């Protein structure tokens, strides 16, 4: 093409330096990166097919097996966020015409339903025995309401009906016990940006042999090449063939993920679970000291990572969230989906789950309740 | 669930420190990060819904408009690699039953065809007039062979036949002139890990009004929620509604992308094009000085970013690539798809496109040709 002058000039906004303020992230994620994970993010890139990167991928696989408590060889990281892992699960497990069940409805079940319908599957509101669904979806940690879904028994129930069990542990992994193999979970996925304190952008997934067999016996190709598990399994060294290029993996994000899995392995899962339980129990006490009410009444059903608080009468949740951000540089969040407008959500995720952070957010909340406008009741 | 002992122990491999060697990446990508981009990778994360991140997203949009030379409001980054951007384009533009054309076959055209077939579209080998395809795919930079595809004329041709033009500029953007609006390109995408010297994991995409209208008039939802452009357009502030949470964007990767777009805007597109032309012409001279043959004979059709060299007679390409990696810490690559076994590929991408790097790879190649085994001819 002949040389032309440029139609669009360099944007002025890009000539300013990048400025990122420090902020304590006590919303439902992302959470603050630990120093070790941050350091990994500042390293130089390597090729996605270099031996060192294959080694890191192998270590990530082992880290996933540990944090999921599974021996599944088909365990790998997805090059995308939690939703991308959910799509990887549904795209590969379901074929057009399959029936699909959501155990308890909530925002993540709704999104799973939306995705399943896009690929031509039938959503069934209930009844495992009648509809012979291929797959049951459960969110272990319902981050929108702060509810922890008990998982025991579902694996056996599903398998009695030739149904696979798919569990979302994006918000719960590392914060509440989950035992993939022992609980009979067929597909488990999680995110990088919650308890793992890694940058958002990658997610973890693992498939039982039953799930794997279903995928390898598909009659149709999954709709996505990017998320085709047979390709990904090869690239992640989960089959016997030499690895072939599939897509360029997010190498730097894999460094970070490796470091956060290493950190959790060093700390020990049980210690991490205890840390989250203790921090959240301390938070409950402090919130009740402020006269606030917890949204989930039954303590056994509270998600230790994300606590939902009833918006106190007369206040607008937006004012409280904004006050705490503006005056204390702390993020807390409002509700989401079914809980929008009703709750405030406070996340204590991974390294952020400390008494010191609970004290900080309690002070900030106390001040907000004094300073934010309150309508006459 | 009752407390259980752990079945899977913390993996020993994760207790070793992470070690990343320095390496000069002169393959077809990823390329070395510039210091400014590396610094951005080491920053603390912010929430994906924070004002500062929305500001960064707006700056990325403007950066895309500049590097693509377009005024399209619907310009944004995809939270995934180049293949993910290709899927975003095809998933949103095609509906089941649509016809789809690949202009010139190559590895990227094959992958586009594979994806289009997964979502129920008909691939047509040729004939714009006869099959009334909805979309024509062209790879501007065919990174597998080192061929630069001229684009002039295709836009008009397509529009005469009510067909949209989709162009892959993953390997060419910033290295060879491309003018999205002037050349009548309806959808253009590129990657982060080539000339932009950003970590792999995000990609750039832009849609003309024609393409946008087609998407907004769809009868069916695209198969992917993660890549649904109507959701993404909202989250990227490309429509008039307030931004609502869609997925957690890879915040740190967006910092890096912003910095690499800022760098390219500062340098100026035309200077970047010239830098790649000069570096590659110098490389041609040096390669010919070693008695090597360029795979693409016609200089006008050579991709200035990735140069393909015929594997010299008697050598195994694997030996040469391995020698240069082991003795010089430099990555160059073999062929891919149709060019596998036939060529060596040398990438001079962004900040890596310097005479000094050409000298380094030339010295390494000279030594490799002396030291690698050569079969009798
Ligand atoms: C329980 C749960 N599932 C899924 C997701 C979606 O993950 P992402 O936003 O990374 O796509 C989230 C995100 O907050 C979540 O909390
Ligand atoms: C021209 C071209 N298109 C598409 C891709 C795919 O991009 P990714 O590997 O980031 O998915 C590449 C990657 O090398 C490429 O060179």
Short mmCIF file of N, CA and C and ligand atoms in Angstrom, two decimals, chain A residues 48 226 245-249, chain B residues 28-29 81-84 108 139 141-144 168-172 189 191 193-194 200 306 336, ligand 2:
data_model
loop_
_atom_site.label_atom_id
_atom_site.label_comp_id
_atom_site.label_asym_id
_atom_site.label_seq_id
_atom_site.Cartn_x
_atom_site.Cartn_y
_atom_site.Cartn_z
N UNK A 48 6.31 -19.59 25.49
CA UNK A 48 5.31 -20.52 26.03
C UNK A 48 5.67 -21.98 25.77
N UNK A 226 -10.30 -22.56 21.59
CA UNK A 226 -9.47 -22.00 22.67
C UNK A 226 -9.64 -22.82 23.95
N UNK A 245 1.88 -26.79 20.00
CA UNK A 245 1.37 -25.43 20.18
C UNK A 245 -0.14 -25.40 20.00
N UNK A 246 -0.81 -24.79 20.95
CA UNK A 246 -2.26 -24.61 20.85
C UNK A 246 -2.57 -23.12 20.81
N UNK A 247 -2.28 -22.41 21.89
CA UNK A 247 -2.36 -20.94 21.89
C UNK A 247 -1.21 -20.44 22.75
N UNK A 248 -0.94 -19.16 22.70
CA UNK A 248 0.13 -18.61 23.52
C UNK A 248 -0.40 -18.40 24.93
N UNK A 249 0.10 -19.18 25.87
CA UNK A 249 -0.39 -19.10 27.25
C UNK A 249 0.11 -17.82 27.92
N UNK B 28 8.83 -16.12 16.87
CA UNK B 28 7.65 -15.39 16.37
C UNK B 28 6.76 -14.86 17.49
N UNK B 29 7.26 -14.77 18.70
CA UNK B 29 6.49 -14.24 19.82
C UNK B 29 6.24 -15.31 20.83
N UNK B 81 -5.82 -14.71 24.66
CA UNK B 81 -4.77 -14.58 23.63
C UNK B 81 -5.36 -14.31 22.25
N UNK B 82 -4.52 -14.28 21.24
CA UNK B 82 -4.94 -14.05 19.86
C UNK B 82 -6.06 -14.96 19.40
N UNK B 83 -5.96 -16.24 19.74
CA UNK B 83 -7.03 -17.17 19.36
C UNK B 83 -8.36 -16.79 19.98
N UNK B 84 -8.30 -16.25 21.17
CA UNK B 84 -9.51 -15.85 21.87
C UNK B 84 -10.15 -14.67 21.13
N UNK B 108 -3.47 -19.78 10.03
CA UNK B 108 -4.48 -19.01 10.74
C UNK B 108 -5.83 -19.10 10.07
N UNK B 139 -5.27 -13.18 6.90
CA UNK B 139 -4.19 -12.92 7.87
C UNK B 139 -3.23 -11.92 7.22
N UNK B 141 -0.39 -10.69 8.49
CA UNK B 141 0.95 -11.26 8.64
C UNK B 141 0.82 -12.75 8.85
N UNK B 142 1.19 -13.54 7.86
CA UNK B 142 1.12 -15.01 8.00
C UNK B 142 2.42 -15.43 8.68
N UNK B 143 2.36 -15.53 10.02
CA UNK B 143 3.59 -15.73 10.79
C UNK B 143 4.22 -17.09 10.55
N UNK B 144 3.47 -18.04 9.99
CA UNK B 144 4.05 -19.36 9.79
C UNK B 144 5.01 -19.38 8.60
N UNK B 168 -6.64 -10.57 10.60
CA UNK B 168 -5.75 -10.93 11.70
C UNK B 168 -4.46 -10.15 11.52
N UNK B 169 -4.16 -9.27 12.49
CA UNK B 169 -2.88 -8.54 12.43
C UNK B 169 -2.02 -8.86 13.66
N UNK B 170 -2.19 -10.09 14.19
CA UNK B 170 -1.44 -10.47 15.40
C UNK B 170 0.06 -10.29 15.17
N UNK B 171 0.53 -10.75 14.02
CA UNK B 171 1.98 -10.76 13.78
C UNK B 171 2.49 -9.51 13.06
N UNK B 172 1.59 -8.67 12.58
CA UNK B 172 2.04 -7.55 11.74
C UNK B 172 1.84 -6.19 12.41
N UNK B 189 -8.12 -7.63 14.59
CA UNK B 189 -7.64 -8.01 15.93
C UNK B 189 -6.14 -8.21 15.90
N UNK B 191 -2.55 -9.17 18.81
CA UNK B 191 -2.13 -9.73 20.10
C UNK B 191 -1.27 -8.75 20.87
N UNK B 193 1.62 -9.81 22.51
CA UNK B 193 2.94 -10.38 22.78
C UNK B 193 3.91 -10.32 21.61
N UNK B 194 3.58 -9.50 20.60
CA UNK B 194 4.49 -9.41 19.44
C UNK B 194 5.14 -8.04 19.45
N UNK B 200 1.90 -12.17 26.97
CA UNK B 200 0.76 -12.82 26.31
C UNK B 200 -0.42 -12.91 27.27
N UNK B 306 8.62 -10.91 11.07
CA UNK B 306 9.04 -12.31 11.19
C UNK B 306 9.61 -12.76 9.85
N UNK B 336 5.85 -23.81 11.20
CA UNK B 336 4.58 -24.11 11.87
C UNK B 336 3.57 -24.46 10.79
C1 LIG C 2 -0.77 -14.25 12.79
C2 LIG C 2 -1.18 -14.91 14.06
N1 LIG C 2 -2.49 -15.06 14.34
C3 LIG C 2 -2.92 -15.63 15.47
C4 LIG C 2 -2.04 -16.08 16.42
C5 LIG C 2 -2.57 -16.74 17.65
O1 LIG C 2 -2.32 -16.00 18.79
P1 LIG C 2 -2.19 -16.67 20.22
O2 LIG C 2 -1.09 -17.68 20.16
O3 LIG C 2 -1.87 -15.50 21.09
O4 LIG C 2 -3.49 -17.31 20.56
C6 LIG C 2 -0.67 -15.95 16.19
C7 LIG C 2 0.28 -16.44 17.21
O5 LIG C 2 1.43 -16.59 17.02
C8 LIG C 2 -0.22 -15.35 14.98
O6 LIG C 2 1.08 -15.19 14.69
#
